Amino acid sequence: MLSAELRDTARPRPAARPPESARTLDGLFTRAARRHPRAVVVREGLHQLSYGKADVLSSQLATALLRTGVQLGDPVVVQCADHRQALVAHLAVLKAGGVCVPVPPDLPAGQTAAVAAVSGAGAVLCSLTTHDRWGHGGRFRRLALDDPELWKRIGARPLDRALPRSAPTEAAYLLTAAEGGLWRSGHLVDHRAWHLAMAARSAKAGPAGHTVTVADQPTGPATLSAMWWAFGSGSTLHVPPDGFVPAALGGVVAVCGTAEYPALLDALAAAPPFSPPRSVLLVGAPCPPALAARHTEVLPDTALRAEFAPGGSVLPWAVGVFAAGRDANGTRAPVVGPAPGVRLSVRDVLGDALRAGEVGEVCASGRTLPFDVIGDRAAGRPGAPLGSGFGGRWLPDGALEITGGPAPVVPGPRPYATTARTP
């Protein structure tokens, strides 16, 4: 008979559940920083930032946020001039238990009030060049991250022992969106949804690789989509000084917005022979077949992954995969379908599901999507699916056709079709 000690050794033990902090975005980053503190996390032109340095600076900044009165769940605007500042700002807000509200650095001063009204933010992490846009009668607590005096002050203080205060099911981001030139709504995304979406992307497309290259502004959808995918793999976010040029693309993963990709392909087509990127990830609006065909023509050996993420969101609703070497306009159709954990539907203006052939708004629900929308496009009833703002209809074979936006739209050409099946 086995002794008690041997029996305990032989008995299978359940896997240890990771702590709460290990299942948040800032927790994911801190784990990578502890494993590889000297690894480069952001390379922007001639400047670079290491994982370890970003982790330390963000903890100092998070402590400063707590001292300025930021509470759990408080929204904090992030409007930084470069990607290194933006990364430190995002991490600090998350560690403090706040909600990041990223806005573009070129947002006109007249629209800051609209962002403030939608988000309810009372604090801003910015640069000296954007500091004055958030005056509004002293309403905002403003910290300019390129001010050396700021870091002298906060670097001399001990770190708050309550850090990190984030939790997996708490909101991490409020992704605001401009509609008709006005900032009227936003998607609330928790840590868990972002984790699941990035893990699903890695499972399907593979890890991000050593380098992920973007040419988007520091708080744009392409940057947000690229950075957390890269950090989960311990990769470097590379921001080339001259944008997407052939020399910056060789062998890397490039992340780009759907609207910007045609111009990039035209530039690459006119360039001398170069080493192509390993793969390209498009985020944002639907990828029309003509754009996929152009990609295959210019980059025949580069896989293309197109993620449909409407309304200023980053987490994908539907995914199209165009494998390297395939003709997107030929007989070998791309593999397109709903993103993992997402259920798609087509609904009328009252929110009722439509039958095949009837045009309405493409809607979605699922664990890897924003859990709520605030502002003009807020859901009309508890638990209602999110609306995309794009029209669509179910086809007789059960595939979903996205016809364009805003919804509802008049039936027309088929620029984008998915093989998602009717729920």
Coordinates of C-alpha atoms in Angstrom, one line a residue:
M1 CA 0.0 0.0 0.0
L2 CA 1.2 3.5 -0.9
S3 CA 2.2 5.7 2.0
A4 CA 0.2 9.0 2.4
E5 CA 3.1 11.0 1.1
L6 CA 3.4 8.8 -2.0
R7 CA -0.4 8.9 -2.6
D8 CA -0.4 12.7 -2.4
T9 CA 2.5 12.8 -4.9
A10 CA 0.7 10.4 -7.3
R11 CA -2.7 12.1 -7.2
P12 CA -3.2 14.5 -10.1
R13 CA -3.3 18.1 -8.9
P14 CA -5.6 20.7 -10.5
A15 CA -3.9 23.4 -12.4
A16 CA -3.4 26.6 -10.3
R17 CA -5.8 29.3 -11.2
P18 CA -3.9 32.5 -12.3
P19 CA -4.4 35.5 -10.0
E20 CA -6.8 38.2 -11.0
S21 CA -4.0 40.5 -12.0
A22 CA -2.7 37.9 -14.5
R23 CA -5.9 38.1 -16.5
T24 CA -6.0 41.8 -17.1
L25 CA -4.2 43.8 -19.9
D26 CA -1.8 45.5 -17.5
G27 CA -1.2 42.2 -15.8
L28 CA -0.4 40.6 -19.2
F29 CA 2.1 43.4 -19.8
T30 CA 3.7 43.1 -16.3
R31 CA 4.3 39.4 -16.8
A32 CA 6.1 40.1 -20.1
A33 CA 8.1 42.8 -18.4
R34 CA 9.3 40.5 -15.7
R35 CA 10.3 37.8 -18.1
H36 CA 12.1 40.2 -20.5
P37 CA 12.7 43.6 -18.9
R38 CA 15.3 44.7 -21.4
A39 CA 13.3 43.7 -24.5
V40 CA 12.2 46.6 -26.7
V41 CA 8.4 47.1 -26.5
V42 CA 8.2 50.2 -28.7
R43 CA 10.6 51.3 -31.4
E44 CA 9.5 54.6 -32.9
G45 CA 12.0 56.1 -35.3
L46 CA 15.3 56.4 -33.5
H47 CA 13.7 56.1 -30.1
Q48 CA 12.9 53.0 -28.2
L49 CA 11.4 51.9 -24.9
S50 CA 11.9 48.7 -23.0
Y51 CA 9.3 46.5 -21.3
G52 CA 10.8 47.0 -17.9
K53 CA 11.1 50.8 -18.2
A54 CA 7.5 51.1 -19.4
D55 CA 6.3 49.0 -16.5
V56 CA 8.1 51.2 -13.9
L57 CA 7.0 54.5 -15.5
S58 CA 3.4 53.4 -15.7
S59 CA 3.3 52.4 -12.1
Q60 CA 4.7 55.8 -11.1
L61 CA 2.1 57.5 -13.3
A62 CA -0.7 55.3 -11.9
T63 CA 0.3 56.4 -8.4
A64 CA 0.1 60.1 -9.6
L65 CA -3.4 59.4 -11.0
L66 CA -4.6 58.0 -7.7
R67 CA -3.2 61.1 -5.9
T68 CA -5.1 63.4 -8.3
G69 CA -8.4 61.6 -7.3
V70 CA -8.9 59.0 -10.0
Q71 CA -11.3 56.4 -8.6
L72 CA -12.1 52.8 -9.7
G73 CA -13.9 53.0 -13.0
D74 CA -13.2 56.6 -13.8
P75 CA -12.6 57.4 -17.5
V76 CA -9.3 59.1 -18.3
V77 CA -8.6 60.6 -21.7
V78 CA -5.3 59.6 -23.4
Q79 CA -4.1 62.0 -26.1
C80 CA -0.4 61.6 -26.6
A81 CA 1.9 62.7 -29.4
D82 CA 3.9 59.5 -29.7
H83 CA 3.5 55.8 -29.1
R84 CA 5.8 55.5 -26.2
Q85 CA 3.9 58.1 -24.2
A86 CA 0.6 56.5 -25.2
L87 CA 1.7 53.0 -24.0
V88 CA 2.8 54.4 -20.6
A89 CA -0.5 56.3 -20.3
H90 CA -2.6 53.3 -21.2
L91 CA -0.8 51.1 -18.6
A92 CA -1.1 53.7 -15.9
V93 CA -4.8 54.2 -16.4
L94 CA -5.4 50.4 -16.3
K95 CA -3.2 49.9 -13.2
A96 CA -5.1 52.7 -11.4
G97 CA -8.4 50.9 -12.1
G98 CA -9.5 53.5 -14.6
V99 CA -10.9 53.3 -18.1
C100 CA -8.8 54.5 -21.1
V101 CA -10.5 56.9 -23.5
P102 CA -8.0 57.1 -26.4
V103 CA -8.5 60.1 -28.8
P104 CA -6.4 61.1 -31.8
P105 CA -3.6 63.6 -31.2
D106 CA -4.9 65.8 -34.0
L107 CA -8.4 66.0 -32.5
P108 CA -9.5 69.7 -33.0
A109 CA -9.8 71.7 -29.8
G110 CA -13.5 72.3 -30.5
Q111 CA -14.3 68.6 -30.3
T112 CA -12.7 67.9 -27.0
A113 CA -15.9 69.0 -25.3
A114 CA -17.9 66.4 -27.2
V115 CA -15.5 63.7 -26.1
A116 CA -15.7 64.9 -22.6
A117 CA -19.5 64.8 -22.7
V118 CA -19.7 61.3 -24.1
S119 CA -17.1 59.8 -21.7
G120 CA -17.6 61.9 -18.6
A121 CA -13.8 62.0 -18.1
G122 CA -12.3 64.5 -15.7
A123 CA -8.6 63.7 -16.2
V124 CA -6.3 63.8 -19.3
L125 CA -3.0 62.3 -20.0
C126 CA -1.6 64.3 -22.9
S127 CA 1.5 65.9 -24.4
L128 CA 2.6 69.6 -24.1
T129 CA 1.3 70.1 -27.7
T130 CA -2.2 68.9 -26.8
H131 CA -2.3 70.2 -23.2
D132 CA -4.1 73.5 -23.8
R133 CA -7.0 71.8 -25.8
W134 CA -8.4 70.5 -22.5
G135 CA -8.8 73.8 -20.6
H136 CA -12.6 73.9 -20.4
G137 CA -12.6 76.2 -17.4
G138 CA -10.3 74.1 -15.2
R139 CA -12.6 71.0 -15.4
F140 CA -9.8 68.6 -16.3
R141 CA -6.8 67.4 -14.4
R142 CA -4.1 67.4 -17.0
L143 CA -0.7 65.7 -17.0
A144 CA 1.7 66.3 -19.9
L145 CA 3.8 63.2 -20.2
D146 CA 6.6 65.0 -22.1
D147 CA 7.1 67.5 -19.3
P148 CA 10.4 66.6 -17.4
E149 CA 9.1 68.4 -14.3
L150 CA 6.2 66.0 -14.1
W151 CA 8.5 62.9 -13.9
K152 CA 10.7 64.6 -11.3
R153 CA 7.7 65.0 -9.1
I154 CA 6.1 61.7 -9.5
G155 CA 9.4 59.7 -9.6
A156 CA 10.3 60.9 -6.1
R157 CA 7.1 59.4 -4.5
P158 CA 6.7 55.8 -3.3
L159 CA 4.5 53.6 -5.4
D160 CA 0.9 53.2 -4.1
R161 CA 0.6 49.7 -2.5
A162 CA -3.0 49.3 -3.9
L163 CA -1.6 48.9 -7.4
P164 CA -2.7 47.3 -9.6
R165 CA -6.4 47.9 -9.1
S166 CA -7.7 46.4 -12.4
A167 CA -9.9 43.4 -12.6
P168 CA -10.8 41.1 -15.6
T169 CA -14.5 41.9 -15.8
E170 CA -14.1 45.7 -15.3
A171 CA -14.0 48.1 -18.2
A172 CA -10.6 48.7 -19.6
Y173 CA -11.4 51.0 -22.6
L174 CA -14.1 53.4 -23.8
L175 CA -13.6 53.5 -27.6
T176 CA -15.2 56.6 -28.8
A177 CA -16.2 57.0 -32.4
A178 CA -16.8 60.0 -34.7
E179 CA -20.2 59.9 -36.5
G180 CA -20.7 62.6 -39.1
G181 CA -17.7 64.4 -37.8
L182 CA -19.1 64.5 -34.2
W183 CA -18.1 62.3 -31.2
R184 CA -21.4 60.9 -30.0
S185 CA -20.9 57.4 -28.8
G186 CA -18.4 54.8 -27.5
H187 CA -17.9 51.1 -26.9
L188 CA -17.0 49.8 -23.4
V189 CA -14.6 46.9 -23.5
D190 CA -13.5 44.9 -20.4
H191 CA -10.1 43.3 -19.9
R192 CA -11.5 39.8 -20.4
A193 CA -13.1 40.5 -23.9
W194 CA -9.8 42.0 -25.1
H195 CA -7.8 39.0 -23.8
L196 CA -10.2 36.5 -25.4
A197 CA -10.1 38.3 -28.8
M198 CA -6.3 38.5 -28.9
A199 CA -6.0 34.9 -27.8
A200 CA -8.4 33.8 -30.6
R201 CA -6.4 35.8 -33.1
S202 CA -3.2 34.2 -32.0
A203 CA -4.8 30.7 -32.1
K204 CA -5.9 31.3 -35.7
A205 CA -3.2 33.5 -37.2
G206 CA -0.3 32.5 -34.9
P207 CA 1.6 34.6 -32.4
A208 CA 2.4 38.2 -33.4
G209 CA 6.1 37.3 -34.1
H210 CA 9.1 39.3 -33.2
T211 CA 7.9 42.6 -34.6
V212 CA 4.5 44.1 -35.4
T213 CA 4.7 47.3 -37.6
V214 CA 2.1 50.0 -37.7
A215 CA 1.9 53.4 -39.3
D216 CA -1.2 54.6 -37.4
Q217 CA -1.4 57.5 -34.9
P218 CA -0.7 56.5 -31.2
T219 CA -4.3 55.9 -30.2
G220 CA -5.8 54.7 -33.5
P221 CA -7.6 51.4 -34.0
A222 CA -4.7 49.8 -35.9
T223 CA -2.3 50.7 -33.1
L224 CA -4.6 49.5 -30.3
S225 CA -5.2 46.3 -32.2
A226 CA -1.5 45.7 -32.9
M227 CA -0.1 46.7 -29.5
W228 CA -2.0 44.3 -27.2
W229 CA -1.5 41.4 -29.7
A230 CA 2.2 42.2 -29.7
F231 CA 2.5 42.5 -26.0
G232 CA 0.9 39.1 -25.5
S233 CA 3.7 37.6 -27.5
G234 CA 6.5 39.7 -26.0
S235 CA 6.9 41.4 -29.3
T236 CA 8.1 44.8 -30.4
L237 CA 5.7 47.4 -31.7
H238 CA 7.6 49.2 -34.5
V239 CA 6.5 52.6 -35.8
P240 CA 8.8 53.4 -38.8
P241 CA 9.5 57.2 -39.1
D242 CA 8.5 57.3 -42.8
G243 CA 5.4 55.1 -42.5
F244 CA 4.9 51.9 -44.4
V245 CA 8.0 51.7 -46.7
P246 CA 9.4 48.5 -48.2
A247 CA 12.4 48.6 -45.9
A248 CA 10.2 48.5 -42.8
L249 CA 8.0 45.6 -43.9
G250 CA 10.4 42.7 -44.6
G251 CA 9.4 39.6 -42.7
V252 CA 7.1 41.4 -40.1
V253 CA 3.4 41.5 -39.4
A254 CA 1.9 44.8 -40.6
V255 CA -1.3 46.1 -39.1
C256 CA -3.3 48.7 -41.1
G257 CA -6.7 50.3 -41.4
T258 CA -8.9 49.1 -44.4
A259 CA -9.2 52.7 -45.6
E260 CA -5.4 53.3 -45.7
Y261 CA -4.5 50.0 -47.3
P262 CA -5.2 50.8 -51.0
A263 CA -2.7 53.7 -51.0
L264 CA -0.1 51.5 -49.3
L265 CA -0.6 48.8 -52.0
D266 CA -0.2 51.3 -54.7
A267 CA 3.0 52.6 -53.2
L268 CA 4.4 49.0 -52.8
A269 CA 3.4 48.2 -56.4
A270 CA 5.6 51.1 -57.6
A271 CA 8.5 50.2 -55.3
P272 CA 11.6 48.3 -56.4
P273 CA 11.9 44.6 -55.4
F274 CA 11.7 44.2 -51.6
S275 CA 11.2 41.6 -48.9
P276 CA 7.5 41.4 -48.4
P277 CA 5.8 41.3 -44.9
R278 CA 5.1 37.9 -43.4
S279 CA 1.4 38.8 -43.1
V280 CA -1.0 41.8 -43.1
L281 CA -3.8 42.4 -40.7
L282 CA -6.5 44.9 -41.7
V283 CA -8.8 46.3 -39.1
G284 CA -12.0 48.4 -39.3
A285 CA -14.5 48.5 -42.1
P286 CA -15.2 45.4 -44.3
C287 CA -12.5 44.4 -46.8
P288 CA -14.1 44.4 -50.3
P289 CA -13.0 41.6 -52.7
A290 CA -11.4 44.2 -55.0
L291 CA -9.0 45.2 -52.2
A292 CA -8.2 41.5 -51.4
A293 CA -7.6 40.9 -55.1
R294 CA -5.2 43.9 -55.2
H295 CA -3.4 42.5 -52.2
T296 CA -2.9 39.2 -53.9
E297 CA -1.6 41.0 -57.0
V298 CA 1.0 43.1 -55.2
L299 CA 1.8 40.7 -52.3
P300 CA 1.1 37.2 -53.6
D301 CA 3.2 35.5 -50.9
T302 CA 1.7 37.4 -48.0
A303 CA -1.3 36.2 -46.0
L304 CA -4.1 38.7 -45.4
R305 CA -6.4 38.7 -42.4
A306 CA -9.2 41.2 -42.5
E307 CA -11.1 41.9 -39.3
F308 CA -14.4 43.7 -39.4
A309 CA -14.6 46.0 -36.3
P310 CA -17.2 48.7 -36.9
G311 CA -18.0 51.9 -35.0
G312 CA -14.5 52.7 -33.9
S313 CA -14.2 49.4 -32.0
V314 CA -11.1 47.2 -32.2
L315 CA -12.4 43.8 -31.3
P316 CA -13.4 41.9 -34.5
W317 CA -17.0 40.9 -35.3
A318 CA -16.2 39.0 -38.5
V319 CA -12.9 37.8 -39.9
G320 CA -11.8 37.1 -43.5
V321 CA -8.6 35.1 -44.1
F322 CA -7.0 35.3 -47.5
A323 CA -4.2 32.7 -47.6
A324 CA -1.0 33.5 -49.4
G325 CA -1.0 32.5 -53.1
R326 CA -4.8 32.4 -53.5
D327 CA -6.7 34.5 -55.9
A328 CA -9.4 36.4 -54.0
N329 CA -11.4 36.9 -57.2
G330 CA -10.9 33.3 -58.5
T331 CA -12.7 30.1 -57.8
R332 CA -10.9 29.5 -54.5
A333 CA -12.9 31.8 -52.2
P334 CA -11.4 33.2 -49.0
V335 CA -12.4 31.7 -45.7
V336 CA -14.6 34.3 -44.0
G337 CA -16.8 34.0 -40.9
P338 CA -17.8 35.4 -37.5
A339 CA -15.0 36.1 -35.1
P340 CA -14.6 33.4 -32.3
G341 CA -17.2 33.9 -29.6
V342 CA -19.4 36.2 -31.7
R343 CA -23.0 35.6 -32.9
L344 CA -24.1 37.8 -35.9
S345 CA -27.7 38.7 -36.8
V346 CA -29.6 41.1 -39.0
R347 CA -32.3 43.2 -37.3
D348 CA -34.8 45.9 -38.2
V349 CA -35.2 49.3 -36.6
L350 CA -37.3 47.7 -33.8
G351 CA -34.5 45.2 -33.0
D352 CA -36.3 42.2 -34.3
A353 CA -34.3 39.6 -36.2
L354 CA -35.0 39.5 -40.0
R355 CA -35.3 36.5 -42.3
A356 CA -33.1 35.7 -45.3
G357 CA -33.2 38.3 -48.0
E358 CA -34.5 41.2 -45.8
V359 CA -32.1 44.1 -45.3
G360 CA -31.4 45.5 -41.9
E361 CA -28.6 46.4 -39.6
V362 CA -25.8 43.8 -38.9
C363 CA -25.7 43.2 -35.1
A364 CA -23.6 41.0 -32.9
S365 CA -23.3 39.7 -29.4
G366 CA -20.7 37.6 -27.7
R367 CA -18.0 37.4 -25.1
T368 CA -15.3 38.9 -27.2
L369 CA -17.2 42.1 -28.0
P370 CA -17.8 45.4 -26.1
F371 CA -20.2 44.8 -23.3
D372 CA -22.0 48.1 -23.7
V373 CA -22.4 51.2 -25.9
I374 CA -22.9 54.6 -24.5
G375 CA -24.1 57.7 -26.3
D376 CA -26.3 58.0 -29.4
R377 CA -25.9 54.3 -30.4
A378 CA -26.6 52.9 -27.0
A379 CA -28.5 49.6 -27.0
G380 CA -32.2 50.1 -26.6
R381 CA -32.8 47.3 -24.1
P382 CA -30.8 45.3 -21.6
G383 CA -28.9 42.5 -23.3
A384 CA -29.7 43.8 -26.8
P385 CA -27.1 43.0 -29.5
L386 CA -24.7 45.7 -30.5
G387 CA -25.5 47.5 -33.8
S388 CA -22.7 47.9 -36.3
G389 CA -24.1 50.8 -38.4
F390 CA -23.7 48.6 -41.5
G391 CA -26.5 47.1 -43.5
G392 CA -26.7 43.5 -44.4
R393 CA -28.9 40.5 -45.1
W394 CA -28.9 36.7 -44.8
L395 CA -28.5 34.9 -48.2
P396 CA -30.5 31.8 -49.0
D397 CA -27.5 29.6 -48.4
G398 CA -27.1 30.9 -44.8
A399 CA -24.2 33.3 -45.5
L400 CA -24.3 36.8 -44.2
E401 CA -23.8 39.6 -46.8
I402 CA -22.6 43.0 -45.5
T403 CA -23.7 45.5 -48.0
G404 CA -22.3 48.7 -46.5
G405 CA -23.3 51.5 -44.1
P406 CA -25.0 53.4 -42.7
A407 CA -27.8 50.9 -42.1
P408 CA -30.5 50.3 -43.2
V409 CA -29.4 50.4 -46.9
V410 CA -31.0 49.7 -50.2
P411 CA -30.1 46.3 -51.6
G412 CA -27.3 46.6 -54.0
P413 CA -24.0 45.0 -55.0
R414 CA -22.3 42.4 -52.8
P415 CA -19.0 44.0 -51.7
Y416 CA -18.4 41.7 -48.7
A417 CA -19.9 38.3 -47.8
T418 CA -19.3 36.1 -44.8
T419 CA -20.1 32.4 -44.3
A420 CA -21.6 33.0 -40.9
R421 CA -24.5 30.7 -40.4
T422 CA -27.9 31.8 -39.2
P423 CA -28.2 31.4 -35.5

